[in-house]
XYZ file of C-alpha atoms in Angstrom:
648
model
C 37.339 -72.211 86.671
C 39.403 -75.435 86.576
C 41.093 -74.441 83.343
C 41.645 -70.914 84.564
C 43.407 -72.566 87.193
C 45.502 -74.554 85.196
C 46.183 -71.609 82.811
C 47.637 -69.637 85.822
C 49.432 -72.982 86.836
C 51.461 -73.286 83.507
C 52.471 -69.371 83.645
C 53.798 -70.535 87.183
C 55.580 -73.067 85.816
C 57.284 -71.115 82.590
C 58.411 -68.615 85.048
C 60.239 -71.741 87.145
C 62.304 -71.983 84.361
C 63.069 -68.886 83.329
C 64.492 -68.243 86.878
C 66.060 -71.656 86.784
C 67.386 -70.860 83.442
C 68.949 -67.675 84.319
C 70.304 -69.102 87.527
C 71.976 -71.379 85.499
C 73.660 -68.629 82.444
C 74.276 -66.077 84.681
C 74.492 -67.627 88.640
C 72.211 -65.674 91.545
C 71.582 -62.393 91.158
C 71.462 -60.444 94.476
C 68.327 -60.844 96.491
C 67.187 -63.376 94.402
C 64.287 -64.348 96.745
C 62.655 -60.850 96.079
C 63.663 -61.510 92.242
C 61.646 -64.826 92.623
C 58.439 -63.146 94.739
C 57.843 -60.268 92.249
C 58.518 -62.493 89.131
C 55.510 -65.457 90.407
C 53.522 -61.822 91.674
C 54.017 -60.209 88.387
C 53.299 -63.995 86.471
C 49.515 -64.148 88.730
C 48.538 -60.456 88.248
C 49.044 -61.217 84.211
C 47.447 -64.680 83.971
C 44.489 -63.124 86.266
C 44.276 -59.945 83.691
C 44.412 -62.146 80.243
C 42.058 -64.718 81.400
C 39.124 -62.572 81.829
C 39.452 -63.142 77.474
C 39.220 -67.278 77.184
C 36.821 -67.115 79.943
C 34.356 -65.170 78.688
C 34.862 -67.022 74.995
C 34.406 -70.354 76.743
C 31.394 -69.174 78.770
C 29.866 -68.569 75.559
C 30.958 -71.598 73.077
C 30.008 -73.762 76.358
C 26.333 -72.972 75.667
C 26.416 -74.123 72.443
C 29.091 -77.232 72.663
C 31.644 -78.241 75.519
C 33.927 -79.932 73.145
C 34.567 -76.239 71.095
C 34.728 -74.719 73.969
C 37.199 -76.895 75.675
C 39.275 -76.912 72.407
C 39.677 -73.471 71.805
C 40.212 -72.709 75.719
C 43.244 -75.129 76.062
C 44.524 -74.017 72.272
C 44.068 -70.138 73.064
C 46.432 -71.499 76.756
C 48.803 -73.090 75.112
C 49.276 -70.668 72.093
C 49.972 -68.383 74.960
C 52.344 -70.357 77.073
C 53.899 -71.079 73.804
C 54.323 -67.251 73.207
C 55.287 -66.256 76.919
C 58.045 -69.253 76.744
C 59.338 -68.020 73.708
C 59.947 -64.419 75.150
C 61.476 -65.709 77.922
C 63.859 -67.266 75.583
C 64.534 -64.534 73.935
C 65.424 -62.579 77.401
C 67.892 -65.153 78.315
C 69.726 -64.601 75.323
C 69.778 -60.864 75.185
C 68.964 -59.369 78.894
C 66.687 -57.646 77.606
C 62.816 -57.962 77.717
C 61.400 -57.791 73.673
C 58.969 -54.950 73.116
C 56.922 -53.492 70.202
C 60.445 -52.100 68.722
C 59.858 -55.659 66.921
C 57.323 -54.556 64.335
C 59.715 -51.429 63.212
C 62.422 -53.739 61.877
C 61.988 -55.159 58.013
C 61.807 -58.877 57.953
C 64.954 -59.408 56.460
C 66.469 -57.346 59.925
C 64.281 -59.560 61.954
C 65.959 -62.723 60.437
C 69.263 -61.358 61.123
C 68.559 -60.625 64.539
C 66.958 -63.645 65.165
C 69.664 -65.414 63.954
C 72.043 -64.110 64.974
C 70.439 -64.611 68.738
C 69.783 -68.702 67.316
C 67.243 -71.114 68.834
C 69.447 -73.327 71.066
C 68.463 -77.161 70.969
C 67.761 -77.173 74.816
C 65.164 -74.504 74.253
C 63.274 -76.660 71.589
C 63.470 -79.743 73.403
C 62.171 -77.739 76.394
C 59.680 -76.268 74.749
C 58.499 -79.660 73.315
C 58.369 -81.380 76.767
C 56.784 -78.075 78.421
C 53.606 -77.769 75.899
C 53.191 -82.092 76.222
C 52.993 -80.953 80.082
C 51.050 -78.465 79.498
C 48.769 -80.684 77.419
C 48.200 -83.266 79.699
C 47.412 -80.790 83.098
C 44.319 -79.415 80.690
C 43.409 -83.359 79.608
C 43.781 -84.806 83.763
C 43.817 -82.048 86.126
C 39.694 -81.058 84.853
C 39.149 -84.306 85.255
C 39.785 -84.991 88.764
C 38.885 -81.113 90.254
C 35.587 -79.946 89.888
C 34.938 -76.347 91.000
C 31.455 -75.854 92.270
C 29.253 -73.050 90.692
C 29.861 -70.640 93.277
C 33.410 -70.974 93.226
C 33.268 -70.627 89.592
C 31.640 -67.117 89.923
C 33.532 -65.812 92.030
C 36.556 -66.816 90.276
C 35.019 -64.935 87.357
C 34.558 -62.172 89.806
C 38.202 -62.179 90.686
C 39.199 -61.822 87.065
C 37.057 -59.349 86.249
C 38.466 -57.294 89.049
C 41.744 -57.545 87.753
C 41.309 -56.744 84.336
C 38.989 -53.819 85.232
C 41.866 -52.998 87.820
C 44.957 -53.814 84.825
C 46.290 -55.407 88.105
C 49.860 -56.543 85.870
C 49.794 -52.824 85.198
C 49.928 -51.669 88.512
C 52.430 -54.725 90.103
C 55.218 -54.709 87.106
C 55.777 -51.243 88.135
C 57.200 -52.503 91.295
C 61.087 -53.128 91.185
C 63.420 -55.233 93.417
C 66.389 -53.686 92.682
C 68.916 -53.188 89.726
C 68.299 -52.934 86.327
C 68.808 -56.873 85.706
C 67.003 -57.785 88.757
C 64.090 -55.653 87.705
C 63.991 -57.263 84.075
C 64.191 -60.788 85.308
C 61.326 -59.996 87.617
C 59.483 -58.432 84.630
C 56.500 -60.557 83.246
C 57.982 -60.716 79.486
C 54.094 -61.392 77.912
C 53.231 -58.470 80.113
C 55.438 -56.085 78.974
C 55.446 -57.004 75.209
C 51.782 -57.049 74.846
C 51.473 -53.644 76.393
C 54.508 -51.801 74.318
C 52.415 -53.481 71.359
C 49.056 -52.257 72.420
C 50.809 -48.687 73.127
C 52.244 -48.924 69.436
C 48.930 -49.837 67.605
C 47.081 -47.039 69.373
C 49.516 -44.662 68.601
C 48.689 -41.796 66.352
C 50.403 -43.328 63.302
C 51.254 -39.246 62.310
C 53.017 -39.239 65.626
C 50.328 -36.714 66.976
C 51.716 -36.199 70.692
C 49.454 -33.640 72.410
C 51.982 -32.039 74.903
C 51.086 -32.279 78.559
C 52.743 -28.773 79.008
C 51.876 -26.174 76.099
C 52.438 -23.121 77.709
C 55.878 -23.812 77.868
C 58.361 -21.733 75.967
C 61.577 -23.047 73.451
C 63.645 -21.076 75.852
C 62.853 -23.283 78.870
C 63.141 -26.002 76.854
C 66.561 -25.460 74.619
C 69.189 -22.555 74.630
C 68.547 -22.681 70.726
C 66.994 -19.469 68.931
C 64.458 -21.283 66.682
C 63.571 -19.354 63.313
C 60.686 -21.272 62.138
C 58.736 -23.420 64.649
C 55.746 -24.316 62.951
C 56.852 -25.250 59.975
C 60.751 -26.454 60.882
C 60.487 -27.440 64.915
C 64.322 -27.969 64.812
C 65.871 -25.696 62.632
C 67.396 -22.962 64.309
C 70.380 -20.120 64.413
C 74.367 -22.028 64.825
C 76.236 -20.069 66.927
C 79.833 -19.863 65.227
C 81.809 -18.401 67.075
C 81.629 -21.483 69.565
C 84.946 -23.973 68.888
C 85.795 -25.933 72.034
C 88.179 -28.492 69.681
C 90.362 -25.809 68.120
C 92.481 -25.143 71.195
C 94.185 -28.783 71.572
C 94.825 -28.968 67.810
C 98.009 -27.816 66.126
C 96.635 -26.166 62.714
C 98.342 -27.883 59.694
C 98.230 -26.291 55.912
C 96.215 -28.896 54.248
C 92.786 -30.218 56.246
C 93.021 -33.609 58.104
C 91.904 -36.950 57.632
C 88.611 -37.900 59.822
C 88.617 -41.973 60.854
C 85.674 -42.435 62.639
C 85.530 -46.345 64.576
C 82.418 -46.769 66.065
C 82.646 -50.221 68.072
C 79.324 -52.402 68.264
C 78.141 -52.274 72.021
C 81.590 -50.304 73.026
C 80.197 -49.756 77.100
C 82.103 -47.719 79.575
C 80.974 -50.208 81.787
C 84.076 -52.518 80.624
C 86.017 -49.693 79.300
C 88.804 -47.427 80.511
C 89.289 -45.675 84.408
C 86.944 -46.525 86.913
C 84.560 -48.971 84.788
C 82.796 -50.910 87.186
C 82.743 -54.317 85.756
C 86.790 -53.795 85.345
C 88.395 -52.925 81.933
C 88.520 -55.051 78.939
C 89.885 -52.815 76.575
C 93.838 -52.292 77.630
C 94.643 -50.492 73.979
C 91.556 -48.564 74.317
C 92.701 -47.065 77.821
C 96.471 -46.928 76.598
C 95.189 -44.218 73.559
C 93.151 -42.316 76.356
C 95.718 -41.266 77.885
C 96.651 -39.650 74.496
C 93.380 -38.093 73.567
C 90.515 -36.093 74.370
C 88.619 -38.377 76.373
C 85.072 -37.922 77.432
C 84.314 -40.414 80.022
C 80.322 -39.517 81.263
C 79.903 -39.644 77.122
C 76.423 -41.089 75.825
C 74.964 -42.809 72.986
C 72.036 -41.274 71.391
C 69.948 -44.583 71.187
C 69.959 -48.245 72.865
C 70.263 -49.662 69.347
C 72.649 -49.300 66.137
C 69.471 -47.699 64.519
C 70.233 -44.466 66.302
C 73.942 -44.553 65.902
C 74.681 -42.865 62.011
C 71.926 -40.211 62.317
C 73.003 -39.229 65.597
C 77.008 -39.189 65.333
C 76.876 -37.728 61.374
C 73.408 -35.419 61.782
C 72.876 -34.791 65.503
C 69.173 -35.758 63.945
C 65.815 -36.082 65.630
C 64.447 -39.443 65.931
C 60.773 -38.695 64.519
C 58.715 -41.504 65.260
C 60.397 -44.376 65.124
C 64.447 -43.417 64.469
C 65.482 -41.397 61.684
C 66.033 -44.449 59.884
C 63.266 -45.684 60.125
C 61.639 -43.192 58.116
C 63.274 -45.560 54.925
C 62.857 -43.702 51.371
C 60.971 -41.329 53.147
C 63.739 -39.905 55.064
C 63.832 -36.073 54.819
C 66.619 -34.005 52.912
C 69.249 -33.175 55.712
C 72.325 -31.009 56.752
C 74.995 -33.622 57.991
C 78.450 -33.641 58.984
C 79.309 -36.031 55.627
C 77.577 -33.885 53.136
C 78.816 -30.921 54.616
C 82.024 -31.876 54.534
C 81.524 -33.530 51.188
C 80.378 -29.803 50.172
C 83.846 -28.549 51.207
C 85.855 -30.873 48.566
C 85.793 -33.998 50.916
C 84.759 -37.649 50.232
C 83.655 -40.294 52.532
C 83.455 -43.799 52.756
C 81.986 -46.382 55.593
C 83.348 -49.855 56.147
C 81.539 -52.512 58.026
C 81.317 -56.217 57.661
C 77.660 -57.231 57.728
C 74.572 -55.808 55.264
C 74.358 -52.037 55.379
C 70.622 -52.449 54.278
C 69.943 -53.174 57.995
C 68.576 -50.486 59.585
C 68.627 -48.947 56.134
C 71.756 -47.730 57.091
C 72.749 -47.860 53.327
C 69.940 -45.375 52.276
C 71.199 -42.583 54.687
C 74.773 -42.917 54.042
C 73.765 -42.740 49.747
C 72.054 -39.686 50.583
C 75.191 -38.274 52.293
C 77.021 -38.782 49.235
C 79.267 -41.877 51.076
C 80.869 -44.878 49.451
C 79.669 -48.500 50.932
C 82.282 -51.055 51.463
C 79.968 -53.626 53.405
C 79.727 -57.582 53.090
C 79.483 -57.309 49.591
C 82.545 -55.566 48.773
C 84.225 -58.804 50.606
C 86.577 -60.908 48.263
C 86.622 -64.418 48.742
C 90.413 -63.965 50.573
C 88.197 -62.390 53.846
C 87.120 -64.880 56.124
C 83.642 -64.395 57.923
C 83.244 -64.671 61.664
C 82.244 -68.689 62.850
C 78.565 -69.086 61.955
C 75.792 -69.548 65.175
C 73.790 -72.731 66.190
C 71.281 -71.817 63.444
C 74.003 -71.543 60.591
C 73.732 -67.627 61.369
C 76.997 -65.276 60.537
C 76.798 -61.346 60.501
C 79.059 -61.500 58.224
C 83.284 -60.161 58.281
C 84.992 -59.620 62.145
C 86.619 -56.312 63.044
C 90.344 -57.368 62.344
C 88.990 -58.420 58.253
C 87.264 -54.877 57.945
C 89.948 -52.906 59.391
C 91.997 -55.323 56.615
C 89.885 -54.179 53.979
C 90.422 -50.578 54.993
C 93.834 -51.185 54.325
C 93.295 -52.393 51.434
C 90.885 -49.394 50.408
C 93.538 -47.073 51.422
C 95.585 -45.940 48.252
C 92.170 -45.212 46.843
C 90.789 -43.239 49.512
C 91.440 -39.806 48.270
C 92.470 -37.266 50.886
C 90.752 -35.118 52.281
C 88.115 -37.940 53.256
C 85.858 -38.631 56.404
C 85.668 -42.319 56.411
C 83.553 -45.061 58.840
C 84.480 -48.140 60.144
C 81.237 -49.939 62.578
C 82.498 -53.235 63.759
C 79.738 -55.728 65.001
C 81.910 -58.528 66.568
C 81.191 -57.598 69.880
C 77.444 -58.351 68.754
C 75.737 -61.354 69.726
C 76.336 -64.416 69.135
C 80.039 -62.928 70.296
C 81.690 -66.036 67.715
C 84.957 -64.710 66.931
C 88.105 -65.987 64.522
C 90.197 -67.479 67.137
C 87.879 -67.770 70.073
C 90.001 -70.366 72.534
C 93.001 -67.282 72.057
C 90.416 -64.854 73.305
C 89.225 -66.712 76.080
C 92.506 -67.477 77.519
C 93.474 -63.345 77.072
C 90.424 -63.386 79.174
C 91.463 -64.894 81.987
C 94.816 -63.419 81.820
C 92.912 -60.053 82.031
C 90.634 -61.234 84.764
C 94.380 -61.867 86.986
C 96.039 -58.595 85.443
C 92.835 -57.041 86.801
C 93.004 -57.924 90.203
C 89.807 -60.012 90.002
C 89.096 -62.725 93.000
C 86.947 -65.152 92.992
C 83.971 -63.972 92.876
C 84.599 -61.491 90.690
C 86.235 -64.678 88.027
C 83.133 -66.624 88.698
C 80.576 -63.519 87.786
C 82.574 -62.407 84.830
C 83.073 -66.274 83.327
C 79.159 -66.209 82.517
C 79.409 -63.929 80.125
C 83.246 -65.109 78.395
C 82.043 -64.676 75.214
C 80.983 -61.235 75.614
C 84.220 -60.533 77.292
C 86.280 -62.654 74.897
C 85.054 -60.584 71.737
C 85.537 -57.387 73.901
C 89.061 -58.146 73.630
C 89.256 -58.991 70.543
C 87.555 -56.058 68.966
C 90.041 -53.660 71.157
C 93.530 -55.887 69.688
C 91.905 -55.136 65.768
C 91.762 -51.421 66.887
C 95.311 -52.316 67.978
C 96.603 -53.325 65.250
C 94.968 -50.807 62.865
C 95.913 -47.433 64.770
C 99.542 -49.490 64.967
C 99.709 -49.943 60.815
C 98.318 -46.750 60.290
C 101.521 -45.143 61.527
C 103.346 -46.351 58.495
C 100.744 -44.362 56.624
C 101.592 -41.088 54.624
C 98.672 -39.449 56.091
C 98.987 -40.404 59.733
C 100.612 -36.984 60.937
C 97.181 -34.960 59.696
C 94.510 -37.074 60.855
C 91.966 -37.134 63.165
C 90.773 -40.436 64.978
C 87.088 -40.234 66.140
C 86.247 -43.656 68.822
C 83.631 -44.381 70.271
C 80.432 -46.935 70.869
C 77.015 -46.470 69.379
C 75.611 -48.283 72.414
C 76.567 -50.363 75.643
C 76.605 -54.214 74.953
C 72.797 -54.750 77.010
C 74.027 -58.775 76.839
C 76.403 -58.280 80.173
C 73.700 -56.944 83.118
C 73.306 -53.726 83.344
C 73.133 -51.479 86.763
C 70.736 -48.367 85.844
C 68.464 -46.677 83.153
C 70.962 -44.590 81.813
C 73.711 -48.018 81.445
C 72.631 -48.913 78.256
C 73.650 -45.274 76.610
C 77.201 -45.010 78.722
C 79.874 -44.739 75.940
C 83.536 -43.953 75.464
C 84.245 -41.032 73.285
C 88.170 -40.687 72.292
C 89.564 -38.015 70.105
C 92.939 -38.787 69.114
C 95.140 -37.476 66.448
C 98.874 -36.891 66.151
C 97.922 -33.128 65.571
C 96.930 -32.740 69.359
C 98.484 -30.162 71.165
C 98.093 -32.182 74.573
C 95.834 -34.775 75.774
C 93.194 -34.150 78.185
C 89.999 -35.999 80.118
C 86.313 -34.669 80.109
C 84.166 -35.655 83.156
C 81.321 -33.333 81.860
C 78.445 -34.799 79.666
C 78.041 -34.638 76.501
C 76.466 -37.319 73.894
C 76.681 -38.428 70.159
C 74.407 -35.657 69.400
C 76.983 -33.515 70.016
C 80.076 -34.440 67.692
C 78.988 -33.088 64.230
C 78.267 -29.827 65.706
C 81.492 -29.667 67.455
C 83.556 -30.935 64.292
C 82.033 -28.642 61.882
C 82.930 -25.499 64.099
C 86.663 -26.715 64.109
C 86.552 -27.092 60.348
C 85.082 -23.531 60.270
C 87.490 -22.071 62.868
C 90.999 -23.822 61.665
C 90.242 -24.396 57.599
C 87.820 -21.570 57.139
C 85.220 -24.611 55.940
C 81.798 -23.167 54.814
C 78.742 -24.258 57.311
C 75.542 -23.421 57.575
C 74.950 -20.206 59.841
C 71.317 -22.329 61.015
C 70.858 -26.357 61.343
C 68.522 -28.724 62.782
C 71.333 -30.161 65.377
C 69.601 -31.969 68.127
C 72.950 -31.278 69.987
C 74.825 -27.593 71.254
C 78.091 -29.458 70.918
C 80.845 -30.768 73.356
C 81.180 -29.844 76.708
C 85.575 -29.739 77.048
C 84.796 -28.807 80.998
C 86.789 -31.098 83.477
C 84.601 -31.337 85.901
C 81.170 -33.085 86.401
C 78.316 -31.401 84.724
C 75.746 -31.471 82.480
C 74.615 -28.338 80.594
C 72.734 -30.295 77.873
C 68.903 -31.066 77.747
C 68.203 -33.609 75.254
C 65.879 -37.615 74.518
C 67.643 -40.421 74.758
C 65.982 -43.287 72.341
C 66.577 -46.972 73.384
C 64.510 -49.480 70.827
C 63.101 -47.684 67.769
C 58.779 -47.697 69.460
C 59.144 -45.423 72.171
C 61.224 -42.416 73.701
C 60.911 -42.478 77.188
C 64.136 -41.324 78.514
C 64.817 -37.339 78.807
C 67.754 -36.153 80.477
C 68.467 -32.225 81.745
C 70.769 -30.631 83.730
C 71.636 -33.283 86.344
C 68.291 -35.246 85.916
C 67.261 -38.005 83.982
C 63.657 -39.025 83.432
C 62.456 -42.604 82.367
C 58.590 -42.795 82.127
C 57.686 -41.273 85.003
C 60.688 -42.201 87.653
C 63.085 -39.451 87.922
C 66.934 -39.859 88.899
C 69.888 -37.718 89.774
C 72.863 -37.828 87.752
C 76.215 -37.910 89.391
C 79.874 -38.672 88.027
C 80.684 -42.111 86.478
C 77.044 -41.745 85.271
C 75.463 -43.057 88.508
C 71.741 -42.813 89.360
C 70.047 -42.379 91.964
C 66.352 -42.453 92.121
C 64.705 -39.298 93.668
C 61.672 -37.433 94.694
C 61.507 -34.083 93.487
C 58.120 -33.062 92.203
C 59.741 -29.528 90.886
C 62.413 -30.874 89.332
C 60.615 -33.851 87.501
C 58.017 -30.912 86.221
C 60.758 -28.959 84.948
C 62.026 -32.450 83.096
C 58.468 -33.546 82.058
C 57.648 -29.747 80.650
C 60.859 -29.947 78.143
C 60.029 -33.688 77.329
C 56.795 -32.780 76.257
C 58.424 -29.639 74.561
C 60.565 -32.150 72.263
C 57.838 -34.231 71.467
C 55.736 -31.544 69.902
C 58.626 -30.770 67.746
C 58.991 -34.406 66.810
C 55.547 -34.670 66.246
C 55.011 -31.616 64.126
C 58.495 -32.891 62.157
C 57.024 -36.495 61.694
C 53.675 -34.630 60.055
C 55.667 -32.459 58.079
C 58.253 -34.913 56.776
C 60.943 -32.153 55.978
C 63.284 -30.418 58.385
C 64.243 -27.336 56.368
C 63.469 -25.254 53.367
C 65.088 -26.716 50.261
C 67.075 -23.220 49.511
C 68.969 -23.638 52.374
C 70.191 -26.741 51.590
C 70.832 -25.761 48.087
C 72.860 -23.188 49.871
C-alpha cells in the first residue's frame, strides 16, 4: 500500500511540472485552476487504474522474497514515471499529446522527428534529479509509514474498482475548455497507452464492422458507385462539372501548374479575419488576386496525408495512403494523368523525400525528385537543433533551386515545391531579422500588450511564419521575369495547421489557405464555402478537360466531388478527416463535424460549437461507418480499380 502511495505521489509530482513547465513556455492559459484540477484528477484516476498491475506482481513475488518484490515494484514505478515524464516532454515541445501514430513511422522518420523536436538539457537534468527523487521517496517514505493490513486491503479494493471501472477512461473524457486547455489537462501515459492498446487490437486487415449496415451509398455520398464490392471507391466522374473554367482566360498552348504547399500553412495566422492576427502580409496581398478559399481544409493533421490527398483525392486505408509503402495500390492521380496528356512533373523540397515514403508515391506518378540530395554544396542548410538535428535546405534555398531547375523544366509541367521551415525546431537562416519583422508585425497589427506578450511565446513559430511567406515573396516576384509567367497557374496552400501555436477547436488543426492565382484569371474572387484538399485534383482535371480538351477518366476513385466556387458559407461535402496516421476519428457532413463521439456545428471562419443533436450525430455516425467499410474492404483488397482502366 505504501508504495502504491508513493507511485501515485510521483505521478503527482511529474504533473507539477508539466503545468509548471508549460506555465513557463507558454504563460497561463485561461482558467488555469480547472486546467490544474482535471490534470491532478486525470493523473489519480490513471495511477489508481495501472497500479492494480505492480500490485498484484508484488503481492505475489512478496510470498516468495521481499527484496524481488520490492525491486521490481520500485523499477516497474520508475520505468513508468520515466515514460510518463518523457511524454510530457514531448507535449511541451509539440502541443500535442503522442499517440500510437508513433509505431506507423519507419525508424529513420522517427529519428527525424525526434530530432528535429531535440532533448533540451533542462529536460535531462530534470529528469536526472526527478528519478534520484523518485528513488529516494521508495527507499525513506516505506520506511517511516506503515499501512496496517486492513488499510492495505482496502487500498487493493480501491484499485481494483478502478481498473474494473477504467476510471482514467471515464475522467479524461471530461474537458475544461479549449483545445489546448483540454490537452494540457490530458494524462499523456493515459492517452498513449490507450491509442496503443486500440492499435494492437486492431484488426491488422482493417476489418471495421460498420455500426450502420443498412445504410445506402446514396445517404452516404452523391457518387454513383459501379463496383462496391470489389472497388468501394471507384465510381462514375461527372464531366460536365467545371467550376474553374469561368475565371480563366483560355490561352492556345496549356499552362504551367506550380503547386507551393507550405509546411503547417494555418488560417489561423493567415489572411482576413485569422484569429491569432496575420503573419503572412504577401500571402494576403496575392489573395486579393486569386481565387481564395478561406473555410479550406487539409485532408490530414500530418504531411503524411498531404501528396495523396492534394495529387489523388485518395483514401487513407488503414494507416494513410502512404503508409501502405511498396504496397501502395496502382492509382489514377492528377500527376499521371496529366503526365498521360504530354506533361511532366517535378517536386522540390529540402529535406529526405523517403519520409513518409513520399518518394515512392511521387516515382509511381512518373515525377522527378529534387530533394536534399539534389543540393550542391553552394545551398546552405537551415541552423542545426540542440541535438545537432537539421531537416535539411530552408524555403528561400529550394525556391533557389527551382530557379535553378527552371530552363530544364520542360513546359507543359506540373511541378511541387513543400517547404518545411515553418516545421519545428522553427531555426531559420537569419533568425534575429525574423524576429525583429516580428515585432514590427505584432505593432503593424494592432497588437497590445497582451496580445505581444501571448504571441512572444511562440517567436519562433511566428518568426519562420514570416520568413516562409518573404521566400514565397520573392519567388512569385522572380518568376515574373519568366517566359512562362503569363500561362501559368499558381496552386498555394498548407498541408496542415502548425499544431506547435495552441489551437482553439477539433477542426483547427485541418484549417488551411487555398489560393489560386495565375495571370490568366479573368477576375479574382473569395470562397467562404468549404471545400478541402480532397477536392483540387478533381476540380483541375475538369478544367483541363473543359479548356484543353485533356483526356480523363469518365470514373475515378476521388475521395472528393470537387470545389465548391459558392460565396457564401456552406458545406455540401461529406468526407474523413485523418489527423496522425492510427486512427480516423473525425467525419465532417453538411454543417457537422464529428470527433469520436462529440458532435459540433460548423459555422463561418470554421468555428465550432459543440451540440446535442441525437438525429443529426446518427445521420454523421451512419456515413462514418459507411466510409469505413469502404476503407476496410479497400485495405483487404489492396487495389482500387481494375488494371484495364488504368491502362486506359
Amino acid at each position: 500500500g505504501v508504495y502504491s502511495m508513493v507511485l501515485l505521489a510521483s505521478m503527482l509530482v511529474i504533473k507539477i511540472y508539466e503545468l509548471v513547465r508549460d506555465a513557463q513556455q507558454f504563460g497561463v492559459p485561461k482558467g488555469f485552476l480547472k486546467v490544474i484540477n482535471f490534470g491532478i484528477l486525470n493523473d489519480i484516476s490513471f495511477a489508481l487504474n495501472v497500479a492494480i498491475v505492480p500490485v498484484v506482481i508484488f503481492i505475489l513475488l512478496f510470498l516468495l522474497n521481499k527484496k524481488i518484490a520490492r525491486f521490481f515494484f520500485i523499477t516497474f514505478s520508475l520505468l513508468l514515471a520515466l515514460a510518463h515524464a518523457a511524454l510530457a516532454e514531448y507535449f511541451l515541445e509539440t502541443l500535442v499529446p503522442l499517440g500510437a501514430d508513433l509505431m506507423k513511422y519507419s525508424v529513420a522518420d522517427i529519428k527525424q522527428t525526434v530530432g528535429a523536436a531535440g532533448i533540451s538539457m533542462a529536460f535531462v537534468f530534470s529528469t536526472v534529479l526527478l528519478m534520484a527523487f523518485f528513488m529516494s521517496l521508495f527507499i525513506i517514505i516505506p520506511k517511516k509509514l506503515k499501512f496496517s493490513t486492513r488499510l492495505s486491503f482496502i487500498l487493493m479494493g480501491v484499485f481494483a474498482t478502478a481498473a474494473i471501472g477504467s476510471i482514467a477512461s471515464i475522467t479524461n473524457t471530461w474537458k475544461p475548455g479549449q483545445e489546448l486547455t483540454n490537452n494540457i489537462s490530458l494524462n499523456k501515459s493515459y492517452y498513449f497507452y490507450n491509442s496503443c492498446y486500440r492499435f494492437f487490437h486492431a484488426d491488422k486487415k482493417g476489418n471495421i464492422i460498420p455500426a450502420y449496415p443498412h445504410i445506402s451509398s446514396a445517404n452516404a455520398s452523391a457518387f454513383n458507385y459501379v463496383d462496391e464490392e470489389h472497388y468501394p471507391f471507384l465510381h462514375t466522374v461527372d464531366s460536365s462539372v467545371d467550376v474553374l473554367s469561368p475565371f480563366f482566360n483560355k490561352q492556345a498552348t496549356p499552362p504551367n501548374v506550380v503547386f507551393i504547399v507550405v509546411e503547417g500553412l494555418g488560417r489561423a495566422f493567415s489572411n482576413k479575419d485569422a484569429y491569432l492576427g496575420s503573419f503572412t502580409p504577401f500571402l494576403d496581398s496575392l489573395s486579393d488576386k486569386s481565387l481564395y478559399w478561406r473555410n479550406f481544409l487539409s485532408a490530414g493533421g500530418r504531411t503524411f496525408a498531404m501528396l495523396p490527398s492534394v495529387f489523388g483525392s485518395l483514401p487513407f486505408g488503414q494507416n494513410g495512403f502512404l503508409g501502405l509503402g511498396d504496397k501502395m495500390p496502382a492509382h489514377l492521380s492528377l500527376l499521371n494523368i496529366l503526365k498521360s496528356n504530354g506533361y511532366n512533373s517535378s517536386f522540390f523540397y529540402g529535406g529526405d523525400a523517403s519520409f513518409d515514403n513520399m518518394d515512392k508515391f511521387l516515382k509511381m506518378n512518373g515525377t522527378n525528385i529534387y530533394d536534399e540530395k539534389a543540393f550542391s554544396a553552394g545551398y546552405t542548410t537551415m541552423p542545426v537543433s540542440n541535438s545537432g538535428f537539421s531537416w535539411g535546405f530552408g524555403d528561400s534555398e529550394v525556391f533557389r533551386r527551382y530557379n535553378e531547375e527552371a530552363d530544364t523544366l520542360k513546359a507543359p509541367s506540373c511541378n511541387v515545391v513543400l517547404t518545411l521551415s515553418t516545421h519545428s525546431p522553427f531555426l531559420i537562416n537569419e533568425q534575429d531579422k525574423y524576429l525583429q519583422l516580428f515585432e514590427q508585425r505584432m505593432l503593424a497589427l494592432g497588437f497590445d500588450d497582451a496580445q505581444k506578450e501571448e504571441h512572444r511565446h511562440y517567436k519562433e513559430q511566428y518568426a519562420s511564419i514570416l520568413y516562409a511567406d518573404n521566400s514565397i515573396r520573392n519567388f512569385i516576384n522572380g518568376y515574373l521575369g519568366n517566359p512562362d509567367f503569363s500561362n501559368t497557374i499558381f496552386v498555394i496552400t498548407g498541408d496542415h495547421r502548425m499544431p506547435e501555436i495552441p489551437m482553439s477547436t477539433k477542426i483547427d488543426r485541418y484549417h488551411v489557405p487555398l489560393i489560386i492565382y495565375s495571370p490568366l484569371l479573368k477576375r479574382s474572387q473569395v470562397f467562404a464555402s468549404m471545400s478541402s484538399h480532397l477536392d483540387i485534383t478533381p476540380s483541375l482535371l475538369s478544367f483541363f478537360n473543359h479548356q484543353y480538351n485533356f483526356k480523363v477518366p469518365g470514373i475515378a476513385t476521388w475521395m472528393g466531388e470537387g470545389l465548391d466556387t459558392v460565396h457564401a458559407f456552406r458545406n455540401k461535402h461529406s468526407y474523413p478527416l485523418m489527423q496522425t496516421k492510427n486512427d480516423i476519428t473525425d467525419y465532417l457532413m453538411g454543417e457537422y463535424m464529428l470527433n469520436n463521439e462529440d458532435l459540433f456545428k460548423i459555422s463561418d471562419n470554421m468555428n465550432l460549437d459543440p451540440v446535442n443533436d441525437d438525429n443529426e450525430k446518427e445521420k454523421l455516425k451512419a456515413a462514418f461507418a459507411r466510409f469505413k467499410q469502404k476503407n476496410s474492404k479497400f485495405t483487404n483488397a489492396g487495389s482500387l480499380m481494375p488494371d484495364s482502366l488504368l491502362l486506359k
